[in-house]
GROMACS .gro file of C-alpha atoms in nm:
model
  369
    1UNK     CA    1   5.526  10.009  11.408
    2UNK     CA    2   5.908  10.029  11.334
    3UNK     CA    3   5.981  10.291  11.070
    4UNK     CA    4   6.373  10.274  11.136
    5UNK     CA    5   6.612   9.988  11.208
    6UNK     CA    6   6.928  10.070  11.453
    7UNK     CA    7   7.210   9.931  11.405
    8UNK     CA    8   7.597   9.988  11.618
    9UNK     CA    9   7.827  10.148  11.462
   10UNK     CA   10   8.148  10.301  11.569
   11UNK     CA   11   8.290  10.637  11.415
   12UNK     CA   12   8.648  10.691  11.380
   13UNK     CA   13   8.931  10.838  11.200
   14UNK     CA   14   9.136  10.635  11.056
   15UNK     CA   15   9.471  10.825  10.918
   16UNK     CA   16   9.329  11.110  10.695
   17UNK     CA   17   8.990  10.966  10.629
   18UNK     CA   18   8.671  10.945  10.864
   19UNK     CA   19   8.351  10.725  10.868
   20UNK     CA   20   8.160  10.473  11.024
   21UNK     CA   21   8.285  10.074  11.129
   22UNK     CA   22   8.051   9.800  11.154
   23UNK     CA   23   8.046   9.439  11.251
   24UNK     CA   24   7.935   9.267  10.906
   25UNK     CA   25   7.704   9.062  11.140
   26UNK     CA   26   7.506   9.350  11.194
   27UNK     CA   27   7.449   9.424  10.799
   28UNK     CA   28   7.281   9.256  10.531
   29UNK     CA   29   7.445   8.957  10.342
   30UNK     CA   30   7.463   9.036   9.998
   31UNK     CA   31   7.671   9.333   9.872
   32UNK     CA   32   7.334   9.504   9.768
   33UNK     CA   33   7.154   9.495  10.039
   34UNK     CA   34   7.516   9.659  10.240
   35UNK     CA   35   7.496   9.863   9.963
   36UNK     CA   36   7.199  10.041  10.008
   37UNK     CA   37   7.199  10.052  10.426
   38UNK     CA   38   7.499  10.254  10.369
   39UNK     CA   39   7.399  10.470  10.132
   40UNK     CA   40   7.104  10.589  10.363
   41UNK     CA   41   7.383  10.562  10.679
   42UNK     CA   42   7.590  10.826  10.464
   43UNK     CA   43   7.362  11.028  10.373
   44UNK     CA   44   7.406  10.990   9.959
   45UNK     CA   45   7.356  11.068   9.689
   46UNK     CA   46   7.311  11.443   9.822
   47UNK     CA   47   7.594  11.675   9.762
   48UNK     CA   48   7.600  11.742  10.166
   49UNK     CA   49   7.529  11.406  10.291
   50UNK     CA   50   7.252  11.653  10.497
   51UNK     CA   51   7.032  11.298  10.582
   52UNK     CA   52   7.311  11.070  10.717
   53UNK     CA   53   7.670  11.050  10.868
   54UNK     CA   54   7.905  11.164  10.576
   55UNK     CA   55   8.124  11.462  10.558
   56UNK     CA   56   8.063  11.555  10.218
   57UNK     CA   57   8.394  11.493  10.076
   58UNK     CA   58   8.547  11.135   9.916
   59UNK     CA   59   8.761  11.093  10.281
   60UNK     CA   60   8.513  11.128  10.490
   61UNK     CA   61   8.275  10.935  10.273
   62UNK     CA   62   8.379  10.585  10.360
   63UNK     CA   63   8.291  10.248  10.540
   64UNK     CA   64   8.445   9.982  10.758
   65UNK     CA   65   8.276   9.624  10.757
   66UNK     CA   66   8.500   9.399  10.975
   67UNK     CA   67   8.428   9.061  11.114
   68UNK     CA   68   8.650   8.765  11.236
   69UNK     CA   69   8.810   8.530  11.007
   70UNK     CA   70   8.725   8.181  10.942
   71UNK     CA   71   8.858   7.899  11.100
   72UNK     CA   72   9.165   7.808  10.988
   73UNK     CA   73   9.265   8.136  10.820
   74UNK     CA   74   9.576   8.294  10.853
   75UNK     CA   75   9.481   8.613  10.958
   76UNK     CA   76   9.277   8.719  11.265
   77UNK     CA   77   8.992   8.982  11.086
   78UNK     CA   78   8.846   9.040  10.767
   79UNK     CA   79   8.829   9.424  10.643
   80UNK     CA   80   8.552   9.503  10.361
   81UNK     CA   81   8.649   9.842  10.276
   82UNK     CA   82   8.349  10.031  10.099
   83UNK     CA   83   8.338  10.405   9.939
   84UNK     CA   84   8.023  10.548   9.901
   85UNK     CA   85   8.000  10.828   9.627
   86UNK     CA   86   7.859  11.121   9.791
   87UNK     CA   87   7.599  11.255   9.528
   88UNK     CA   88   7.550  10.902   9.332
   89UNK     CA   89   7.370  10.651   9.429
   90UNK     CA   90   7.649  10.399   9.445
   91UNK     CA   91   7.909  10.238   9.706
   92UNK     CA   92   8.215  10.092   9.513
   93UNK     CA   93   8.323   9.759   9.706
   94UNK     CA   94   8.648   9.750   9.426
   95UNK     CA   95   8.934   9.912   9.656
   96UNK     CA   96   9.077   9.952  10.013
   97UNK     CA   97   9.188  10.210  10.186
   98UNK     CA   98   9.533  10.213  10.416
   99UNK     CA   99   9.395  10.509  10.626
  100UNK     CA  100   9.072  10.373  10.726
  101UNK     CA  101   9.276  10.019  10.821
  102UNK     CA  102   9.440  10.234  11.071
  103UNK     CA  103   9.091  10.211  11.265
  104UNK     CA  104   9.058   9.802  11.236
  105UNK     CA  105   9.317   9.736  11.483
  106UNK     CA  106   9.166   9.901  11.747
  107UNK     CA  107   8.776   9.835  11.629
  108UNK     CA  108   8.877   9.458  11.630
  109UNK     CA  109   9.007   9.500  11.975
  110UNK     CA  110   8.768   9.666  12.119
  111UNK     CA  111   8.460   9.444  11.970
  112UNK     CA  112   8.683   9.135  12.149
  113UNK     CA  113   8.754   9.001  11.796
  114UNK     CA  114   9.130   9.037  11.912
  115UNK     CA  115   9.215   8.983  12.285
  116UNK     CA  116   9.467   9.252  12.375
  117UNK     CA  117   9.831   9.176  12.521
  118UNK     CA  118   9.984   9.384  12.753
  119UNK     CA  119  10.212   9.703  12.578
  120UNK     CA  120  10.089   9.637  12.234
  121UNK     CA  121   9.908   9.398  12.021
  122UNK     CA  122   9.957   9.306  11.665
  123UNK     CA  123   9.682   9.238  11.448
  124UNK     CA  124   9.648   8.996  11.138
  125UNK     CA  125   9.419   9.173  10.884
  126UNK     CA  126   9.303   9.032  10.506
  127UNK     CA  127   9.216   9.337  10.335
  128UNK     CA  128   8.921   9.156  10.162
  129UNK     CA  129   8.858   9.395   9.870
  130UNK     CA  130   9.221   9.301   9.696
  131UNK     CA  131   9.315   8.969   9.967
  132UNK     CA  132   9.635   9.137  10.094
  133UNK     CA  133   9.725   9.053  10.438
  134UNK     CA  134   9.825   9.355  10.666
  135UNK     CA  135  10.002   9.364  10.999
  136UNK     CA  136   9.839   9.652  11.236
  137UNK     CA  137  10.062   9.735  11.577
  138UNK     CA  138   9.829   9.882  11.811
  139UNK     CA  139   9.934  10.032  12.157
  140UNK     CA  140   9.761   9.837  12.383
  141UNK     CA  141   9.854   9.952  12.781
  142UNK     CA  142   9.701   9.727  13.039
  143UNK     CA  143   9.544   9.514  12.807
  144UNK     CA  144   9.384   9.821  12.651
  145UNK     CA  145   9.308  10.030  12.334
  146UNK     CA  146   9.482  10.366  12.423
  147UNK     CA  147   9.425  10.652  12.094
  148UNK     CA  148   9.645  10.865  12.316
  149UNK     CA  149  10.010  10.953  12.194
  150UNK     CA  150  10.306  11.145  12.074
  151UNK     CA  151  10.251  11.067  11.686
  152UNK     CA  152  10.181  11.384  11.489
  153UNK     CA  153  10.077  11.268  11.055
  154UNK     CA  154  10.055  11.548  10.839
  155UNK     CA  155   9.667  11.633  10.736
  156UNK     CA  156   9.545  11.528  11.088
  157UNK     CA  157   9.601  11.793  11.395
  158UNK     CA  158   9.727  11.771  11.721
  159UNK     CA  159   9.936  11.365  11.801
  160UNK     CA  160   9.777  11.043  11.888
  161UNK     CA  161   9.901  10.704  11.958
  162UNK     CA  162  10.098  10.544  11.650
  163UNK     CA  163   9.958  10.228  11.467
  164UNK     CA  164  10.209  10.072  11.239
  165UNK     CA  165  10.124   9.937  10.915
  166UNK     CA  166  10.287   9.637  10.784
  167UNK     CA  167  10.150   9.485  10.431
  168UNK     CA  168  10.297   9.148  10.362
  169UNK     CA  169  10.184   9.034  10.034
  170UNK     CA  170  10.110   9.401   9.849
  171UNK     CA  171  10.206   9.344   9.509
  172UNK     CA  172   9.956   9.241   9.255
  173UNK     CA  173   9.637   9.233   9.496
  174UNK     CA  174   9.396   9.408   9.222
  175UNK     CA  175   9.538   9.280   8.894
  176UNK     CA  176   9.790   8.987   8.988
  177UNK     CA  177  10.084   9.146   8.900
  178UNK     CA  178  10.352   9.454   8.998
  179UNK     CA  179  10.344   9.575   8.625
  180UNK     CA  180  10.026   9.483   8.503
  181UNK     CA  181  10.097   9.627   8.134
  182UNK     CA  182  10.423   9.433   8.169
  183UNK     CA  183  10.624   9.717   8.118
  184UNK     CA  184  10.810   9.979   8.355
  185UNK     CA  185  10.667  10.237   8.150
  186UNK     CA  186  10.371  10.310   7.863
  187UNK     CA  187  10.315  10.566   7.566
  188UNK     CA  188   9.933  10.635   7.745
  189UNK     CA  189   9.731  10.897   7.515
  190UNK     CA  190  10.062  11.075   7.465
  191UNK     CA  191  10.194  11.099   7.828
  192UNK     CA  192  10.479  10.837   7.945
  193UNK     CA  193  10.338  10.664   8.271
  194UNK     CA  194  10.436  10.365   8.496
  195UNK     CA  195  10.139  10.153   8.591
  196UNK     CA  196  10.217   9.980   8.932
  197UNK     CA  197  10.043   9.722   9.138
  198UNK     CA  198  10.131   9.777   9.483
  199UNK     CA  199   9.897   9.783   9.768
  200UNK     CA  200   9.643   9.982   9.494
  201UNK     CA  201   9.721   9.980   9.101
  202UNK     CA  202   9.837  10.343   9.043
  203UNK     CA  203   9.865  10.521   8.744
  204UNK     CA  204  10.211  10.736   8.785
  205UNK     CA  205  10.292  11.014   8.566
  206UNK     CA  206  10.613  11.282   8.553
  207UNK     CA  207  10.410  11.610   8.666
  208UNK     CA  208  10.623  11.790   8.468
  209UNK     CA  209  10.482  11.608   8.164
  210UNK     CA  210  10.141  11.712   8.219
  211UNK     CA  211  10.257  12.111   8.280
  212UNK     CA  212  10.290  12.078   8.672
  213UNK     CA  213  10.482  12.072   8.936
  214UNK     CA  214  10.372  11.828   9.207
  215UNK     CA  215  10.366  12.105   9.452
  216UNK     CA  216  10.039  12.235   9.393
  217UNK     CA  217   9.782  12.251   9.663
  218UNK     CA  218   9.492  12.016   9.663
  219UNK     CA  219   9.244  12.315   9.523
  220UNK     CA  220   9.483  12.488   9.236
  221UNK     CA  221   9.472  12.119   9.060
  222UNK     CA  222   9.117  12.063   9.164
  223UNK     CA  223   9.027  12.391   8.982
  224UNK     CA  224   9.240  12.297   8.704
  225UNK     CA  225   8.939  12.131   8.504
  226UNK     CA  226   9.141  12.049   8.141
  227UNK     CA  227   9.390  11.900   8.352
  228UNK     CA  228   9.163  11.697   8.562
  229UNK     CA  229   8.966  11.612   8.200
  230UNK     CA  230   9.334  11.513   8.066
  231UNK     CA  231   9.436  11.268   8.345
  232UNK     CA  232   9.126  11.096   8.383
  233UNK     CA  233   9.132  11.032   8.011
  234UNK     CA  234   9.469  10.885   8.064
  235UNK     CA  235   9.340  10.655   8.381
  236UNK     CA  236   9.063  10.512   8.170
  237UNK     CA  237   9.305  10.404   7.898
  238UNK     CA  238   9.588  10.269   8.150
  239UNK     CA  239   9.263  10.052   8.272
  240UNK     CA  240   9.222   9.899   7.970
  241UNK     CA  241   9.568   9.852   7.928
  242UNK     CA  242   9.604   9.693   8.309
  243UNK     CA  243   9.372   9.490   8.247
  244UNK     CA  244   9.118   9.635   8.464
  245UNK     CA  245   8.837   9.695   8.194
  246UNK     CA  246   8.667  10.039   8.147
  247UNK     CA  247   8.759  10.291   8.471
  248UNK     CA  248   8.445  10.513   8.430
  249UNK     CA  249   8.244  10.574   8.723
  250UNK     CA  250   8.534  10.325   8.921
  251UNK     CA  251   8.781  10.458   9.200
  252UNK     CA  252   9.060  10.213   9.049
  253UNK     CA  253   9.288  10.240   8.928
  254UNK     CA  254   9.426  10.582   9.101
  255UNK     CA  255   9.664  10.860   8.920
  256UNK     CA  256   9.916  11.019   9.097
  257UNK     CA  257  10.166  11.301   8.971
  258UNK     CA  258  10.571  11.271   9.101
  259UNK     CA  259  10.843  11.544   9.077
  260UNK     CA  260  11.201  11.597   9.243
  261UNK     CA  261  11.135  11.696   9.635
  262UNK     CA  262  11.125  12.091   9.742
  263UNK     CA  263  11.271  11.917  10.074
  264UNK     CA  264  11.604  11.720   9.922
  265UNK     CA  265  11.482  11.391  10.034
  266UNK     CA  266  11.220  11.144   9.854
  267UNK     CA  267  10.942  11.263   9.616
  268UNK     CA  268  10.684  11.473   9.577
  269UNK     CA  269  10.357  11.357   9.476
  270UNK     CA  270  10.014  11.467   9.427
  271UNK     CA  271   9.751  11.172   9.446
  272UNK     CA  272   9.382  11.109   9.312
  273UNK     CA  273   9.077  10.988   9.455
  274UNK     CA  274   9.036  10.991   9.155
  275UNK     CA  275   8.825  11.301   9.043
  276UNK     CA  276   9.034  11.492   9.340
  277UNK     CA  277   9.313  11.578   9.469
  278UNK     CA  278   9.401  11.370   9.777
  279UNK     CA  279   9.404  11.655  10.054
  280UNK     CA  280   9.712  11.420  10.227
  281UNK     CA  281   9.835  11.108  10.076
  282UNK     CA  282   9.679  10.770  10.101
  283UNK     CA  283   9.836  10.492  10.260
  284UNK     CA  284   9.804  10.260   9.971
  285UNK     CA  285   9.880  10.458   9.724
  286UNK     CA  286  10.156  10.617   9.847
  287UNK     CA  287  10.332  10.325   9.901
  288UNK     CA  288  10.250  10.195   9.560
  289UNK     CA  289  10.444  10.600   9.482
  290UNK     CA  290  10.769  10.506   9.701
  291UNK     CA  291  10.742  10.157   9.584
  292UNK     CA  292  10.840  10.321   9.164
  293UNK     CA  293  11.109  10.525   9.320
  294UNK     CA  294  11.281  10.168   9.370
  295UNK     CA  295  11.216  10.028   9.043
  296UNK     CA  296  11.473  10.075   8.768
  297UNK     CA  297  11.274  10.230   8.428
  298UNK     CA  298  10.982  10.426   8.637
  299UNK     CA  299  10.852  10.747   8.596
  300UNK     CA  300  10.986  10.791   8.949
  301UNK     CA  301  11.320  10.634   8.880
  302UNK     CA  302  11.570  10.956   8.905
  303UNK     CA  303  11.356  11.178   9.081
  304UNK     CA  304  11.352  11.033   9.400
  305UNK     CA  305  11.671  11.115   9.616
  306UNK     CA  306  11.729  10.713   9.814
  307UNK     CA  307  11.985  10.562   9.974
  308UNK     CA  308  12.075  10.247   9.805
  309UNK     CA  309  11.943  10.009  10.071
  310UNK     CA  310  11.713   9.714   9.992
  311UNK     CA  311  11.505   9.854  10.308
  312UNK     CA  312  11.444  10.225  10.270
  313UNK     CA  313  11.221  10.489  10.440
  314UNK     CA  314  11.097  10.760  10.166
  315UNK     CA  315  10.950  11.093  10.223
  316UNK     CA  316  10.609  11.180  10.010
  317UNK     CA  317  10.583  11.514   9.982
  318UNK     CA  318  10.145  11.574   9.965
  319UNK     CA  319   9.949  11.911  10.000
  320UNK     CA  320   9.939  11.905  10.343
  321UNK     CA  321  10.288  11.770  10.454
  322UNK     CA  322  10.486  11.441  10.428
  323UNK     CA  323  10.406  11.070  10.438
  324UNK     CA  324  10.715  10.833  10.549
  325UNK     CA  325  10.668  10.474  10.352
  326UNK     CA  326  10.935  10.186  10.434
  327UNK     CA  327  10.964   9.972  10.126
  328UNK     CA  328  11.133   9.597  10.122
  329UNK     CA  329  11.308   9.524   9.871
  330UNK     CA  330  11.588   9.239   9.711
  331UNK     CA  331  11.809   9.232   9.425
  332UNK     CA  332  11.756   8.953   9.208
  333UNK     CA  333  11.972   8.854   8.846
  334UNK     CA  334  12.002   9.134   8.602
  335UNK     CA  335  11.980   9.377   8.789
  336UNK     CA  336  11.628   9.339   8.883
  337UNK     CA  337  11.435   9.393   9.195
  338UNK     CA  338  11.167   9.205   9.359
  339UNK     CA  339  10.960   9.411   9.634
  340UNK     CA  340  10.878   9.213   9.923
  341UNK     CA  341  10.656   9.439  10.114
  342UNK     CA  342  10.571   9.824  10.241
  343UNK     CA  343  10.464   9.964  10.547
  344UNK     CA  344  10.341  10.307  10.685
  345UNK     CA  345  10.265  10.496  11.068
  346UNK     CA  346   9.941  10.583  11.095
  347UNK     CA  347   9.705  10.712  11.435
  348UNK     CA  348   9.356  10.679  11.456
  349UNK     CA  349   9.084  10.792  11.702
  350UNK     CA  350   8.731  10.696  11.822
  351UNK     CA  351   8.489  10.982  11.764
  352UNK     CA  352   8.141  10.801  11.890
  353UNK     CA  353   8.016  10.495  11.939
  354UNK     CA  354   7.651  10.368  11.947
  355UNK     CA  355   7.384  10.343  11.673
  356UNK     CA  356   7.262  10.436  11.327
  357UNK     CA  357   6.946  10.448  11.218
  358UNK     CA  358   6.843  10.326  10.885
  359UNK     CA  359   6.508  10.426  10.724
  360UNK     CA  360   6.273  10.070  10.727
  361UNK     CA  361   6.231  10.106  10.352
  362UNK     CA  362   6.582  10.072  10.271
  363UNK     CA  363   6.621   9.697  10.470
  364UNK     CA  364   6.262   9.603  10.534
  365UNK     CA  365   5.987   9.716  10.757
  366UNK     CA  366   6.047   9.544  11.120
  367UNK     CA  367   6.381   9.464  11.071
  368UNK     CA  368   6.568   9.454  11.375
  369UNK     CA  369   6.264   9.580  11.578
   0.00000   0.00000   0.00000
C-alpha cells in the first residue's frame, strides 16, 4: 500500500531566496489541492519546517510551479510563484518574487521547455501571479545551463554565473496602475507615503518619518516591535486605499523605508516581507524603490543621488549590501514621466534534484503509485 506519493522537484537558489521548482504537470490542478502538497513539501505550519523542505524563514519558504505556455502565447513559460507561511497553514498565490525567477531560466532549460542556443539563451517568462512578462538571459555554453561565474550579489556568498532580468510590462501588474491611489504621495495614518505599482505594489515611506534611518540591520528593526506594529498598520490602510482590499494575513502590498545613501550614490532602503525585514533586497520590490527615485513628488524624489538620464542604473543600499536596478524611463508633456520598464542581475544555483515525498493523506491514497 502507498502511504506517500513522490513527486520531482528541483531545489535551487534563486537570488536571495531558496526552495523547491516543480513542473505544474506534476501537481494537482486546482490552487487547493497545490496548496496543500506544498504545505506538507515545506514542512508548515511548524515554526522549523522540521517535517519538510523549508528553511524556516519567509526566503527560504517559497515555491516555483513552471510549465510551458500555450500555443500562441507570447512568452515561452509560465511562472506560478507561491509563498508558503511557515507556521500557518496557508500558501499565498497573490505575489511573485524577482529572486526566485532567477531560477526559471535555467529550470525551463534544463526540463527542455526552452532549447538552449549556444553562449546564452534568453527566456520569455509571464510571471502568472501579476501577468508581467520578464526577459531571463541565461549563460548557456555549449548548448548548456552553466551556474558557474564571476557574478558576486550581495546576501549570497562566493560568485556564480549572472542571469539578467529584464521586465517589460512592470507597471500596474497587481492593481492596474503605477499610482494606484492616484497620487505621488498620501497622508496614510499620519505618515506621508508614495504607493507605487511597479513589478510589486510597494508601500514607500521617508525612514526618517517613522524615527529611522534606513541603515539599520535586518534584526535591530525586526526587534523593533512598535515600529513593526506602526508600519503594518500603515500597509493595511494604503491597501484599502490601493485598492487592494484588507492586507491582513496578505504578503501585498510590501513597505519599504528610503533615506539619502551612506555610499553617495542611489538610496538606501530597508524592505518588508512584510512582517520582516528583507535580509537583502527583493528584486521586485526594489525596482518598484529605484523606480520612485525617478518620479517627480515621491517620497524618494530628493533623496536619491541620479544622473538625469531616461535610462539609469541605481544603487539600493539593503542590510547586507547593494542591489543595482536599471530603470527605463521617457519624458512625456508637463514634465511628466512614463516608466517603460526595469531590470536587475541576478545568479542562481541548483542545490538537488530528484523527488519529494508527500504524505498520501494530503493528495489521496495511491496517487502516483
Amino acid at each position: 500500500m502507498t502511504t506517500q506519493t513522490a513527486i520531482p522537484c528541483t531545489l535551487m537558489r534563486g537570488g536571495t531566496s531558496r526552495g523547491p521548482y516543480f513542473l505544474a504537470s506534476d501537481l494537482p490542478d486546482s490552487r487547493e489541492g497545490i496548496a496543500q502538497v506544498l504545505l506538507a513539501a515545506m514542512g508548515s505550519p511548524d515554526a522549523r519546517q522540521i517535517d519538510g523542505l523549508g528553511g524556516a524563514t519567509t526566503l527560504t519558504s517559497k515555491v516555483c510551479i513552471v510549465s510551458p505556455a500555450a500555443s500562441g502565447e507570447k512568452q515561452q513559460v509560465d511562472y506560478l510563484f507561491a509563498q508558503v507561511s511557515v507556521d500557518k497553514a496557508f500558501v499565498d498565490f497573490g505575489p511573485t518574487c524577482g529572486n526566485m525567477l532567477a531560477g526559471i531560466g535555467p529550470f525551463a532549460i534544463e526540463k527542455g521547455l526552452v532549447p538552449a542556443q549556444a553562449g546564452e539563451t534568453s527566456v520569455l517568462i509571464r510571471a502568472v501571479n501579476t501577468g508581467a512578462l520578464i526577459e531571463s538571459v541565461v549563460q548557456t555554453p555549449g548548448g548548456r545551463v552553466t551556474y558557474d561565474g564571476g557574478t558576486a550579489i550581495a546576501g549570497v556568498p562566493g560568485t556564480a554565473a549572472p542571469i539578467v532580468l529584464n521586465f517589460a510590462d512592470a507597471v500596474g501588474g497587481a492593481t492596474g496602475s503605477l499610482m494606484p491611489t492616484g497620487n505621488a504621495r498620501d497622508m496614510i495614518e499620519g505618515v506621508e507615503v508614495t504607493c507605487l505599482d511597479v513589478c510589486m505594489p510597494v508601500v514607500i515611506a521617508r525612514a526618517a518619518d517613522l524615527g529611522k534611518t534606513a541603515r539599520e540591520s535586518a534584526k535591530e528593526l525586526d526587534a523593533d516591535k512598535d515600529f513593526m506594529a506602526r508600519i503594518e498598520r500603515i500597509r493595511r490602510a494604503a491597501s484599502l486605499a490601493m485598492g487592494m482590499g484588507d492586507a491582513e494575513g496578505k504578503v501585498m502590498p510590501k513597505f519599504a523605508i528610503v533615506a539619502e545613501p551612506a555610499g553617495g550614490a542611489g538610496i538606501a532602503a530597508r524592505y518588508f516581507t512584510p512582517l520582516a525585514c528583507h535580509e537583502a533586497m527583493a528584486v521586485t520590490g526594489g525596482i518598484c524603490i529605484a523606480t520612485a527615485c525617478m518620479l517627480p513628488g515621491t517620497v524618494a524624489d530628493g533623496l536619491a543621488h541620479i544622473g538625469p538620464n531616461e535610462r539609469e542604473t541605481i544603487v539600493l543600499e539593503h542590510p547586507t549590501g547593494q542591489m543595482e536596478a536599471v530603470i527605463s524611463t521617457r519624458r512625456t508633456g508637463n514634465d511628466g514621466v512614463e516608466v517603460l520598464g526595469g531590470g536587475t542581475l541576478r545568479t542562481a544555483r541548483k542545490l538537488m534534484a530528484g523527488e519529494v515525498f508527500i504524505p498520501a493523506r494530503v493528495w489521496g491514497a495511491g496517487v502516483g503509485a
